[in-house]
Amino acid sequence: MDKIEIGRINQTVKKWLQADYDLINKMMQSKLDISTKTGPRDLVTNVDKASERFLIDKIRTFDPDSKILGEEGQGDRLTSMKGSVWIIDPLDGTMNFVKQRDHYAIMLALYQDGQGILGYIYDVPKNVLYSGGPAIGVFANEQKLQNPENVNLRSGLFGASGPLVIENKFGMQSIIRNSAGMRIYGSAGIEFIHVLLGKTVGYISYLKPWDVAAGNILASTLGLVCTKVDGTPLDMLSSNLVLVTTEKAQQDIRKIVKENV
Amino acid sequence: MDKIEIGRINQTVKKWLQADYDLINKMMQSKLDISTKTGPRDLVTNVDKASERFLIDKIRTFDPDSKILGEEGQGDRLTSMKGSVWIIDPLDGTMNFVKQRDHYAIMLALYQDGQGILGYIYDVPKNVLYSGGPAIGVFANEQKLQNPENVNLRSGLFGASGPLVIENKFGMQSIIRNSAGMRIYGSAGIEFIHVLLGKTVGYISYLKPWDVAAGNILASTLGLVCTKVDGTPLDMLSSNLVLVTTEKAQQDIRKIVKENV
């Protein structure tokens, strides 16, 4: 896919996301229909489902030969990353959305034969769309982002996942003690945005493909490292214990993880 | 102090805080001068000091007989809450300010003979001032806030302090497991705002008087409970393990704390 083609797709996708933003904001004016999935902390609402339906419809029309993986299961069953694959998190941070109406995002990513082409994280409450990919760079709305500074763990705040901290897996508590402090925002999309902007030095969590697909593309484009916690590449067909971080902090963290496995 | 007098003071203080907001934003355009206080996670900058100096100067002119307690020590040594006492946190969340330029606040409170009269938490990055007290209610900028819903612990996200979670003191991890999830924003002011708005059901942390003075007034005015973790009243002359929460969640949390002391 050449740069002109990617630019054309990008302009189209940004229009979808703007319309999806409007849809979500409109639906928030009515009472939410909330149900649980795997457990009491795994929520889905009518808005998650409508946002996914909306994006799938757009993609099917625009790119009918592609495969689609969506969190709410209205897409395809994905068995390979061959060809054009769209990965949708129609509303990331659903618990925040339900309890706070704050700190949530829409995420969308396009992969071609397993390579990340375009990623999107839309911070809906702040109305800022983070978009881009290796061919075009990363933007916050229309403003091009610079790579965040390559600082070490000790110099930065670290985005953690609550359960990992409590269970103290993989040396989590030691990682935090060796950072400038722990932050928990409760949405992978919002956590990724903090890392992209250098507001945190990294983020670790168990993530499903739709939680990491977009952030992975944006982070890699900005010189950050996004891998499994052992440094091996992500597998977009399964869950991963994801670590996204600066290069320097990755070295610090992997040392701690090795001592605690 | 009658309502008219309180209203007059309120109008004056809001003007100070607007000017302090402008001062902070102006100073952020230059390089920060950062130093540590008690340890590497206890930072102070030239902006903290300038903000405190600015507010102290305003208070001294306006209310020369009052006492002032300020985080950066440019006020008085406070030995009693008798008379008119102003408590200043000139920049709460200094680590966030330094590392993120986000998630920090100015806090200011006025007590009269130990009674909270007026409290202010200024979310500087979002440019929203939370202000008020028992005589006038609580406002987000010019919009009057309603009391948050009196929900139980299980129904809400819970604002924790990182060190308390890691050390698992007072049943912290059990409190979190019994909530809808843990969040950590890294600034007492920002955490208090989340509780005021019902975005979290509560917040627990070791806090100095300037971390809690304003939030205590705003929270109490909105029907929330702000006490030491054992339910006894705060002491504004020393550090407290503070719990601010809905009435129902306080009962849930105190039960867990009792089982874990």
Short mmCIF file of C-alpha atoms in Angstrom, two decimals:
data_model
loop_
_atom_site.label_atom_id
_atom_site.label_comp_id
_atom_site.label_asym_id
_atom_site.label_seq_id
_atom_site.Cartn_x
_atom_site.Cartn_y
_atom_site.Cartn_z
CA MET A 1 0.00 0.00 0.00
CA ASP A 2 1.58 3.31 -1.04
CA LYS A 3 1.53 6.57 0.86
CA ILE A 4 -1.14 8.15 -1.34
CA GLU A 5 -3.48 5.19 -0.83
CA ILE A 6 -2.86 5.26 2.93
CA GLY A 7 -3.56 8.99 3.01
CA ARG A 8 -6.84 8.42 1.17
CA ILE A 9 -7.91 5.68 3.61
CA ASN A 10 -6.91 7.90 6.53
CA GLN A 11 -9.12 10.77 5.40
CA THR A 12 -12.06 8.39 5.04
CA VAL A 13 -11.55 6.73 8.44
CA LYS A 14 -11.30 10.07 10.20
CA LYS A 15 -14.75 10.96 8.83
CA TRP A 16 -16.19 7.68 10.15
CA LEU A 17 -14.74 8.35 13.57
CA GLN A 18 -16.12 11.87 13.65
CA ALA A 19 -19.57 10.46 12.88
CA ASP A 20 -19.08 7.70 15.48
CA TYR A 21 -18.12 10.38 18.04
CA ASP A 22 -21.40 12.18 17.28
CA LEU A 23 -23.31 8.90 17.57
CA ILE A 24 -21.82 8.12 20.99
CA ASN A 25 -22.49 11.61 22.32
CA LYS A 26 -26.07 11.46 21.07
CA MET A 27 -26.69 8.03 22.62
CA MET A 28 -25.29 9.23 25.95
CA GLN A 29 -28.25 11.56 26.26
CA SER A 30 -30.51 8.53 26.74
CA LYS A 31 -30.37 5.93 29.51
CA LEU A 32 -27.67 3.31 28.91
CA ASP A 33 -28.54 -0.35 28.52
CA ILE A 34 -25.75 -2.08 30.47
CA SER A 35 -25.01 -5.80 30.72
CA THR A 36 -22.10 -7.93 31.93
CA LYS A 37 -20.01 -10.30 29.79
CA THR A 38 -17.45 -12.55 31.55
CA GLY A 39 -17.99 -11.04 35.02
CA PRO A 40 -19.17 -7.99 36.98
CA ARG A 41 -16.21 -5.88 35.86
CA ASP A 42 -16.59 -6.77 32.16
CA LEU A 43 -19.38 -4.53 30.91
CA VAL A 44 -20.97 -3.85 27.57
CA THR A 45 -23.58 -1.23 26.73
CA ASN A 46 -25.90 -0.51 23.83
CA VAL A 47 -23.43 2.24 22.90
CA ASP A 48 -20.50 -0.21 22.54
CA LYS A 49 -22.62 -2.35 20.26
CA ALA A 50 -23.96 0.56 18.18
CA SER A 51 -20.47 2.02 17.75
CA GLU A 52 -19.15 -1.35 16.56
CA ARG A 53 -22.13 -1.85 14.21
CA PHE A 54 -21.57 1.62 12.78
CA LEU A 55 -17.85 1.05 12.11
CA ILE A 56 -18.37 -2.44 10.68
CA ASP A 57 -20.96 -1.10 8.23
CA LYS A 58 -18.57 1.61 7.07
CA ILE A 59 -15.70 -0.85 6.65
CA ARG A 60 -17.81 -3.45 4.80
CA THR A 61 -18.83 -0.85 2.22
CA PHE A 62 -15.37 0.71 1.87
CA ASP A 63 -13.22 -2.44 1.96
CA PRO A 64 -15.51 -5.44 1.30
CA ASP A 65 -12.67 -7.98 0.95
CA SER A 66 -11.18 -7.22 4.36
CA LYS A 67 -11.64 -9.13 7.60
CA ILE A 68 -12.94 -7.39 10.72
CA LEU A 69 -12.26 -8.25 14.36
CA GLY A 70 -14.52 -6.41 16.79
CA GLU A 71 -14.65 -6.60 20.59
CA GLU A 72 -18.40 -7.11 20.67
CA GLY A 73 -18.26 -9.99 18.20
CA GLN A 74 -20.24 -8.51 15.32
CA GLY A 75 -17.26 -8.87 12.96
CA ASP A 76 -15.55 -12.00 11.61
CA ARG A 77 -13.90 -14.92 13.37
CA LEU A 78 -10.27 -14.15 12.68
CA THR A 79 -7.86 -17.05 12.12
CA SER A 80 -5.05 -15.23 10.30
CA MET A 81 -3.67 -11.74 9.79
CA LYS A 82 -3.33 -12.28 6.02
CA GLY A 83 -4.66 -9.54 3.78
CA SER A 84 -6.48 -6.46 5.05
CA VAL A 85 -7.63 -6.75 8.70
CA TRP A 86 -9.53 -4.10 10.65
CA ILE A 87 -9.57 -4.35 14.45
CA ILE A 88 -12.21 -2.41 16.38
CA ASP A 89 -12.62 -1.51 20.03
CA PRO A 90 -15.85 0.43 19.66
CA LEU A 91 -15.71 1.79 23.20
CA ASP A 92 -12.61 1.17 25.26
CA GLY A 93 -12.90 1.74 28.99
CA THR A 94 -16.57 0.76 29.22
CA MET A 95 -16.42 0.72 33.05
CA ASN A 96 -15.20 4.34 33.00
CA PHE A 97 -17.87 5.17 30.43
CA VAL A 98 -20.60 3.71 32.64
CA LYS A 99 -19.37 5.02 36.00
CA GLN A 100 -17.76 8.31 34.94
CA ARG A 101 -18.78 9.33 31.44
CA ASP A 102 -15.07 10.11 31.27
CA HIS A 103 -11.73 8.45 30.43
CA TYR A 104 -12.81 6.26 27.49
CA ALA A 105 -11.94 6.00 23.80
CA ILE A 106 -12.85 4.56 20.42
CA MET A 107 -10.01 2.48 18.90
CA LEU A 108 -9.59 1.28 15.36
CA ALA A 109 -6.64 -0.21 13.49
CA LEU A 110 -5.87 -1.40 9.98
CA TYR A 111 -3.29 -4.16 9.43
CA GLN A 112 -2.10 -5.45 6.07
CA ASP A 113 -0.56 -8.94 6.11
CA GLY A 114 0.17 -8.46 9.82
CA GLN A 115 1.84 -5.06 9.38
CA GLY A 116 0.27 -2.08 11.15
CA ILE A 117 -0.83 0.53 8.58
CA LEU A 118 -3.10 2.96 10.43
CA GLY A 119 -4.13 3.30 14.07
CA TYR A 120 -6.74 5.50 15.76
CA ILE A 121 -7.43 6.27 19.42
CA TYR A 122 -10.24 8.78 19.87
CA ASP A 123 -10.35 10.34 23.36
CA VAL A 124 -14.08 11.05 23.19
CA PRO A 125 -14.52 13.12 26.40
CA LYS A 126 -11.63 15.41 25.39
CA ASN A 127 -12.56 15.31 21.68
CA VAL A 128 -8.98 14.55 20.59
CA LEU A 129 -8.31 11.97 17.88
CA TYR A 130 -4.84 10.39 17.89
CA SER A 131 -4.24 8.96 14.42
CA GLY A 132 -1.54 7.84 12.05
CA GLY A 133 0.93 5.14 11.17
CA PRO A 134 4.45 4.54 9.89
CA ALA A 135 3.78 6.11 6.47
CA ILE A 136 2.37 9.39 7.71
CA GLY A 137 3.41 9.96 11.35
CA VAL A 138 1.13 10.46 14.35
CA PHE A 139 -1.28 13.33 14.91
CA ALA A 140 -3.35 14.67 17.79
CA ASN A 141 -6.26 16.08 15.78
CA GLU A 142 -4.34 18.10 13.15
CA GLN A 143 -1.14 18.56 15.15
CA LYS A 144 1.81 16.30 14.33
CA LEU A 145 3.35 14.66 17.41
CA GLN A 146 7.07 14.38 18.07
CA ASN A 147 8.57 11.18 19.47
CA PRO A 148 8.45 11.23 23.28
CA GLU A 149 11.81 11.52 25.01
CA ASN A 150 13.60 8.18 25.51
CA VAL A 151 13.74 8.35 29.33
CA ASN A 152 14.41 5.52 31.77
CA LEU A 153 11.93 3.98 34.19
CA ARG A 154 13.05 6.02 37.18
CA SER A 155 12.32 9.27 35.32
CA GLY A 156 8.72 8.53 34.51
CA LEU A 157 5.28 7.74 35.85
CA PHE A 158 4.15 4.22 35.03
CA GLY A 159 0.68 3.08 33.93
CA ALA A 160 -0.28 -0.14 35.67
CA SER A 161 -3.22 -2.50 35.67
CA GLY A 162 -4.90 -2.82 39.07
CA PRO A 163 -5.11 -6.64 39.18
CA LEU A 164 -1.42 -7.05 38.21
CA VAL A 165 -0.40 -4.69 41.01
CA ILE A 166 -2.49 -6.47 43.62
CA GLU A 167 -1.29 -9.93 42.56
CA ASN A 168 2.28 -8.53 42.25
CA LYS A 169 2.92 -10.58 39.12
CA PHE A 170 6.08 -10.16 37.03
CA GLY A 171 7.66 -7.93 39.65
CA MET A 172 4.93 -5.32 39.15
CA GLN A 173 5.40 -3.73 42.58
CA SER A 174 9.16 -3.57 42.04
CA ILE A 175 8.63 -1.94 38.63
CA ILE A 176 6.46 0.68 40.30
CA ARG A 177 8.91 1.29 43.13
CA ASN A 178 11.61 1.87 40.50
CA SER A 179 9.45 4.41 38.62
CA ALA A 180 8.42 7.93 39.62
CA GLY A 181 5.01 6.56 40.63
CA MET A 182 2.03 4.51 39.52
CA ARG A 183 -1.02 5.79 37.69
CA ILE A 184 -4.19 3.87 36.76
CA TYR A 185 -6.66 5.46 34.33
CA GLY A 186 -8.70 2.33 33.62
CA SER A 187 -8.73 2.35 29.81
CA ALA A 188 -6.04 0.90 27.55
CA GLY A 189 -6.71 3.67 25.04
CA ILE A 190 -6.27 6.43 27.61
CA GLU A 191 -3.15 4.69 28.98
CA PHE A 192 -1.67 4.45 25.45
CA ILE A 193 -2.34 8.15 24.88
CA HIS A 194 -0.39 8.99 28.03
CA VAL A 195 2.58 6.95 26.78
CA LEU A 196 2.40 8.49 23.27
CA LEU A 197 2.53 11.97 24.81
CA GLY A 198 5.34 11.10 27.24
CA LYS A 199 2.97 11.67 30.19
CA THR A 200 3.80 8.18 31.40
CA VAL A 201 6.96 6.26 30.57
CA GLY A 202 5.09 3.03 29.94
CA TYR A 203 2.05 0.88 30.52
CA ILE A 204 1.63 -2.81 31.25
CA SER A 205 -1.56 -4.89 31.14
CA TYR A 206 -3.15 -8.08 29.87
CA LEU A 207 -4.77 -6.91 26.64
CA LYS A 208 -7.01 -8.40 23.99
CA PRO A 209 -6.14 -7.66 20.33
CA TRP A 210 -8.64 -4.76 20.14
CA ASP A 211 -7.11 -3.17 23.26
CA VAL A 212 -3.65 -2.95 21.71
CA ALA A 213 -4.04 -2.98 17.90
CA ALA A 214 -4.26 0.79 17.41
CA GLY A 215 -1.90 1.76 20.23
CA ASN A 216 0.73 -0.62 18.92
CA ILE A 217 0.81 1.16 15.54
CA LEU A 218 0.88 4.67 17.00
CA ALA A 219 3.48 3.78 19.65
CA SER A 220 5.81 2.04 17.19
CA THR A 221 5.55 5.01 14.82
CA LEU A 222 6.67 7.31 17.65
CA GLY A 223 9.77 5.24 18.48
CA LEU A 224 8.26 3.45 21.46
CA VAL A 225 8.52 -0.30 22.00
CA CYS A 226 5.28 -2.31 22.13
CA THR A 227 5.82 -6.04 22.74
CA LYS A 228 4.89 -8.85 25.05
CA VAL A 229 6.48 -8.37 28.47
CA ASP A 230 9.29 -10.80 27.55
CA GLY A 231 10.18 -8.63 24.55
CA THR A 232 8.73 -10.96 21.90
CA PRO A 233 6.34 -9.62 19.24
CA LEU A 234 2.62 -9.27 19.92
CA ASP A 235 0.23 -11.88 18.57
CA MET A 236 -2.84 -10.10 17.22
CA LEU A 237 -4.89 -13.30 17.30
CA SER A 238 -4.76 -13.79 21.08
CA SER A 239 -4.40 -12.03 24.43
CA ASN A 240 -0.98 -10.68 25.33
CA LEU A 241 0.65 -9.35 28.47
CA VAL A 242 1.57 -6.11 26.73
CA LEU A 243 4.34 -3.70 27.67
CA VAL A 244 4.51 -0.39 25.81
CA THR A 245 7.32 1.88 26.86
CA THR A 246 10.38 3.89 25.87
CA GLU A 247 13.40 1.86 24.78
CA LYS A 248 15.33 2.75 27.92
CA ALA A 249 12.50 1.95 30.29
CA GLN A 250 11.90 -1.34 28.50
CA GLN A 251 15.43 -2.41 29.39
CA ASP A 252 14.88 -1.44 33.04
CA ILE A 253 11.55 -3.25 33.19
CA ARG A 254 12.65 -6.44 31.46
CA LYS A 255 15.49 -6.74 33.95
CA ILE A 256 13.00 -6.57 36.84
CA VAL A 257 10.58 -8.98 35.14
CA LYS A 258 13.37 -11.54 34.58
CA GLU A 259 14.26 -11.43 38.27
CA ASN A 260 10.62 -12.05 39.19
CA VAL A 261 9.45 -14.79 36.81
CA MET B 1 -19.82 34.91 59.20
CA ASP B 2 -23.09 35.54 57.34
CA LYS B 3 -23.97 34.48 53.83
CA ILE B 4 -23.48 37.96 52.33
CA GLU B 5 -19.99 38.21 53.84
CA ILE B 6 -19.13 34.71 52.58
CA GLY B 7 -20.40 35.60 49.11
CA ARG B 8 -18.21 38.70 49.08
CA ILE B 9 -15.12 36.72 50.12
CA ASN B 10 -15.94 34.09 47.50
CA GLN B 11 -16.05 36.62 44.68
CA THR B 12 -12.68 38.01 45.74
CA VAL B 13 -11.00 34.61 46.08
CA LYS B 14 -12.22 33.51 42.65
CA LYS B 15 -10.47 36.56 41.15
CA TRP B 16 -7.22 35.62 42.93
CA LEU B 17 -7.44 32.08 41.61
CA GLN B 18 -8.08 33.27 38.05
CA ALA B 19 -4.95 35.42 38.30
CA ASP B 20 -3.00 32.52 39.84
CA TYR B 21 -4.14 30.30 36.96
CA ASP B 22 -2.75 32.86 34.51
CA LEU B 23 0.51 33.06 36.50
CA ILE B 24 0.98 29.27 36.42
CA ASN B 25 0.25 29.04 32.71
CA LYS B 26 2.68 31.87 31.99
CA MET B 27 5.46 30.32 34.10
CA MET B 28 4.97 26.95 32.36
CA GLN B 29 6.24 28.54 29.16
CA SER B 30 9.71 28.79 30.74
CA LYS B 31 11.93 25.96 31.97
CA LEU B 32 10.89 24.70 35.41
CA ASP B 33 13.24 24.89 38.37
CA ILE B 34 12.64 21.55 40.13
CA SER B 35 13.99 20.36 43.48
CA THR B 36 13.23 17.56 45.90
CA LYS B 37 11.98 17.95 49.48
CA THR B 38 11.78 14.83 51.69
CA GLY B 39 12.70 12.37 48.88
CA PRO B 40 12.81 11.77 45.13
CA ARG B 41 9.01 11.61 44.86
CA ASP B 42 8.43 14.77 46.88
CA LEU B 43 9.02 17.59 44.39
CA VAL B 44 8.71 21.35 44.49
CA THR B 45 9.13 23.78 41.60
CA ASN B 46 9.53 27.53 41.21
CA VAL B 47 5.87 27.51 40.12
CA ASP B 48 4.64 25.96 43.41
CA LYS B 49 6.55 28.64 45.31
CA ALA B 50 5.40 31.53 43.13
CA SER B 51 1.76 30.39 43.32
CA GLU B 52 1.98 30.20 47.12
CA ARG B 53 3.68 33.62 47.35
CA PHE B 54 0.99 35.12 45.13
CA LEU B 55 -1.88 33.73 47.21
CA ILE B 56 -0.27 34.64 50.53
CA ASP B 57 0.21 38.25 49.37
CA LYS B 58 -3.45 38.47 48.37
CA ILE B 59 -4.64 37.00 51.68
CA ARG B 60 -2.38 39.22 53.81
CA THR B 61 -3.81 42.34 52.17
CA PHE B 62 -7.43 41.15 52.26
CA ASP B 63 -7.50 39.50 55.70
CA PRO B 64 -4.47 40.73 57.65
CA ASP B 65 -5.54 39.20 60.98
CA SER B 66 -5.84 35.67 59.61
CA LYS B 67 -3.33 32.85 59.87
CA ILE B 68 -2.03 31.11 56.74
CA LEU B 69 -0.79 27.55 56.36
CA GLY B 70 0.94 26.88 53.05
CA GLU B 71 2.52 23.69 51.74
CA GLU B 72 5.75 25.42 50.77
CA GLY B 73 6.19 26.99 54.21
CA GLN B 74 5.93 30.67 53.30
CA GLY B 75 2.92 31.13 55.59
CA ASP B 76 2.63 30.92 59.37
CA ARG B 77 3.40 28.14 61.84
CA LEU B 78 -0.05 27.04 62.75
CA THR B 79 -0.72 25.84 66.30
CA SER B 80 -4.48 26.29 66.45
CA MET B 81 -7.50 26.58 64.17
CA LYS B 82 -8.86 29.54 66.22
CA GLY B 83 -10.02 32.55 64.19
CA SER B 84 -9.66 32.86 60.44
CA VAL B 85 -7.28 30.29 58.90
CA TRP B 86 -6.39 29.99 55.21
CA ILE B 87 -4.83 26.73 53.99
CA ILE B 88 -3.01 26.72 50.64
CA ASP B 89 -1.80 23.96 48.35
CA PRO B 90 -0.36 26.20 45.66
CA LEU B 91 0.13 23.33 43.21
CA ASP B 92 -1.21 19.92 44.13
CA GLY B 93 0.10 16.98 42.13
CA THR B 94 3.56 18.45 41.54
CA MET B 95 4.86 15.12 40.17
CA ASN B 96 2.07 15.13 37.56
CA PHE B 97 2.81 18.78 36.84
CA VAL B 98 6.50 18.03 36.26
CA LYS B 99 6.10 14.78 34.33
CA GLN B 100 2.82 15.41 32.50
CA ARG B 101 1.81 19.07 32.60
CA ASP B 102 -1.55 17.47 33.35
CA HIS B 103 -3.66 16.25 36.30
CA TYR B 104 -2.80 18.94 38.87
CA ALA B 105 -4.69 21.60 40.79
CA ILE B 106 -4.52 24.70 42.96
CA MET B 107 -6.26 24.24 46.32
CA LEU B 108 -7.29 26.87 48.84
CA ALA B 109 -9.55 26.75 51.89
CA LEU B 110 -10.86 29.15 54.51
CA TYR B 111 -11.69 27.90 57.99
CA GLN B 112 -13.24 29.95 60.81
CA ASP B 113 -12.69 28.58 64.33
CA GLY B 114 -12.14 25.16 62.80
CA GLN B 115 -15.30 25.24 60.66
CA GLY B 116 -14.89 24.98 56.89
CA ILE B 117 -16.30 28.13 55.24
CA LEU B 118 -15.04 28.09 51.63
CA GLY B 119 -13.04 25.55 49.60
CA TYR B 120 -11.49 25.77 46.13
CA ILE B 121 -9.98 23.12 43.86
CA TYR B 122 -8.86 24.54 40.53
CA ASP B 123 -8.28 21.88 37.85
CA VAL B 124 -5.77 24.00 35.94
CA PRO B 125 -5.29 21.82 32.81
CA LYS B 126 -9.06 21.62 32.29
CA ASN B 127 -9.65 25.21 33.43
CA VAL B 128 -12.47 24.22 35.79
CA LEU B 129 -12.70 25.78 39.26
CA TYR B 130 -14.63 23.80 41.87
CA SER B 131 -15.67 26.23 44.60
CA GLY B 132 -18.09 26.70 47.44
CA GLY B 133 -19.01 25.80 50.97
CA PRO B 134 -21.96 25.02 53.25
CA ALA B 135 -23.47 28.50 52.97
CA ILE B 136 -23.53 28.70 49.18
CA GLY B 137 -23.29 25.15 47.72
CA VAL B 138 -20.65 23.84 45.32
CA PHE B 139 -20.00 25.03 41.79
CA ALA B 140 -17.99 23.82 38.80
CA ASN B 141 -17.13 27.20 37.30
CA GLU B 142 -20.61 28.84 37.28
CA GLN B 143 -22.62 25.60 37.27
CA LYS B 144 -24.12 24.45 40.59
CA LEU B 145 -23.39 20.79 41.41
CA GLN B 146 -25.92 18.33 42.76
CA ASN B 147 -24.99 15.87 45.51
CA PRO B 148 -23.51 12.70 44.00
CA GLU B 149 -25.65 9.59 44.35
CA ASN B 150 -25.20 7.74 47.66
CA VAL B 151 -23.99 4.45 46.14
CA ASN B 152 -22.22 1.58 47.87
CA LEU B 153 -18.61 0.52 47.38
CA ARG B 154 -19.39 -2.25 44.93
CA SER B 155 -21.13 0.19 42.60
CA GLY B 156 -18.24 2.58 42.20
CA LEU B 157 -14.65 3.03 41.10
CA PHE B 158 -12.30 3.73 44.00
CA GLY B 159 -9.42 6.22 44.13
CA ALA B 160 -6.42 4.70 45.87
CA SER B 161 -2.93 5.80 46.81
CA GLY B 162 -0.21 3.68 45.18
CA PRO B 163 1.89 3.08 48.33
CA LEU B 164 -1.15 2.01 50.39
CA VAL B 165 -2.10 -0.52 47.71
CA ILE B 166 1.39 -1.97 47.47
CA GLU B 167 1.76 -2.22 51.25
CA ASN B 168 -1.83 -3.51 51.48
CA LYS B 169 -2.47 -1.48 54.63
CA PHE B 170 -5.93 -1.24 56.24
CA GLY B 171 -7.31 -3.92 53.93
CA MET B 172 -6.65 -1.72 50.90
CA GLN B 173 -6.57 -4.59 48.42
CA SER B 174 -9.78 -5.99 49.87
CA ILE B 175 -11.43 -2.57 49.57
CA ILE B 176 -10.43 -2.48 45.90
CA ARG B 177 -11.61 -6.02 45.24
CA ASN B 178 -14.98 -5.03 46.70
CA SER B 179 -15.26 -1.96 44.45
CA ALA B 180 -15.84 -1.73 40.68
CA GLY B 181 -12.10 -1.09 40.22
CA MET B 182 -9.13 1.01 41.31
CA ARG B 183 -8.07 4.30 39.79
CA ILE B 184 -4.96 6.36 40.61
CA TYR B 185 -4.70 9.91 39.26
CA GLY B 186 -1.78 11.06 41.42
CA SER B 187 -3.18 14.30 42.83
CA ALA B 188 -5.40 14.65 45.90
CA GLY B 189 -7.16 17.57 44.22
CA ILE B 190 -7.95 15.60 41.07
CA GLU B 191 -9.04 12.60 43.17
CA PHE B 192 -11.37 14.81 45.26
CA ILE B 193 -12.91 16.23 42.07
CA HIS B 194 -13.71 12.69 40.90
CA VAL B 195 -15.48 11.96 44.19
CA LEU B 196 -17.39 15.28 44.12
CA LEU B 197 -18.66 14.47 40.63
CA GLY B 198 -19.54 10.86 41.50
CA LYS B 199 -16.89 9.60 39.04
CA THR B 200 -15.35 7.62 41.87
CA VAL B 201 -17.19 6.43 44.97
CA GLY B 202 -14.33 7.38 47.27
CA TYR B 203 -10.65 8.10 47.77
CA ILE B 204 -8.21 7.08 50.49
CA SER B 205 -4.72 8.44 51.11
CA TYR B 206 -2.35 9.80 53.74
CA LEU B 207 -2.83 13.53 53.35
CA LYS B 208 -1.31 16.67 54.78
CA PRO B 209 -3.70 19.47 55.85
CA TRP B 210 -3.25 21.34 52.54
CA ASP B 211 -4.12 18.19 50.56
CA VAL B 212 -7.50 17.82 52.24
CA ALA B 213 -8.59 21.25 53.55
CA ALA B 214 -10.46 22.37 50.44
CA GLY B 215 -11.78 18.96 49.41
CA ASN B 216 -13.13 18.38 52.91
CA ILE B 217 -15.33 21.49 52.69
CA LEU B 218 -16.59 20.77 49.17
CA ALA B 219 -17.22 17.08 49.88
CA SER B 220 -19.09 17.73 53.15
CA THR B 221 -21.23 20.35 51.42
CA LEU B 222 -22.22 17.74 48.80
CA GLY B 223 -23.32 15.17 51.40
CA LEU B 224 -20.13 13.09 51.24
CA VAL B 225 -18.27 11.91 54.34
CA CYS B 226 -14.69 13.09 54.80
CA THR B 227 -13.03 11.72 57.95
CA LYS B 228 -10.04 9.76 59.16
CA VAL B 229 -10.25 6.16 58.05
CA ASP B 230 -11.60 5.13 61.47
CA GLY B 231 -14.47 7.59 61.07
CA THR B 232 -13.15 10.19 63.52
CA PRO B 233 -12.92 13.87 62.52
CA LEU B 234 -9.92 15.20 60.59
CA ASP B 235 -7.26 17.12 62.45
CA MET B 236 -6.23 20.09 60.29
CA LEU B 237 -2.99 20.56 62.26
CA SER B 238 -1.46 17.18 61.31
CA SER B 239 -1.38 14.44 58.68
CA ASN B 240 -4.40 12.16 58.45
CA LEU B 241 -5.22 8.89 56.75
CA VAL B 242 -8.19 10.43 54.97
CA LEU B 243 -11.22 8.64 53.58
CA VAL B 244 -13.68 10.66 51.51
CA THR B 245 -16.63 8.72 50.21
CA THR B 246 -20.39 8.36 49.99
CA GLU B 247 -22.16 7.46 53.25
CA LYS B 248 -22.96 3.96 52.03
CA ALA B 249 -19.48 3.22 50.76
CA GLN B 250 -18.02 4.52 54.03
CA GLN B 251 -19.93 1.84 55.91
CA ASP B 252 -18.64 -0.85 53.52
CA ILE B 253 -15.06 0.41 53.77
CA ARG B 254 -14.98 0.83 57.55
CA LYS B 255 -16.15 -2.77 57.93
CA ILE B 256 -13.23 -3.95 55.78
CA VAL B 257 -10.75 -1.69 57.59
CA LYS B 258 -11.87 -3.01 61.00
CA GLU B 259 -11.27 -6.58 59.86
CA ASN B 260 -7.75 -5.67 58.70
CA VAL B 261 -6.34 -3.47 61.48
#
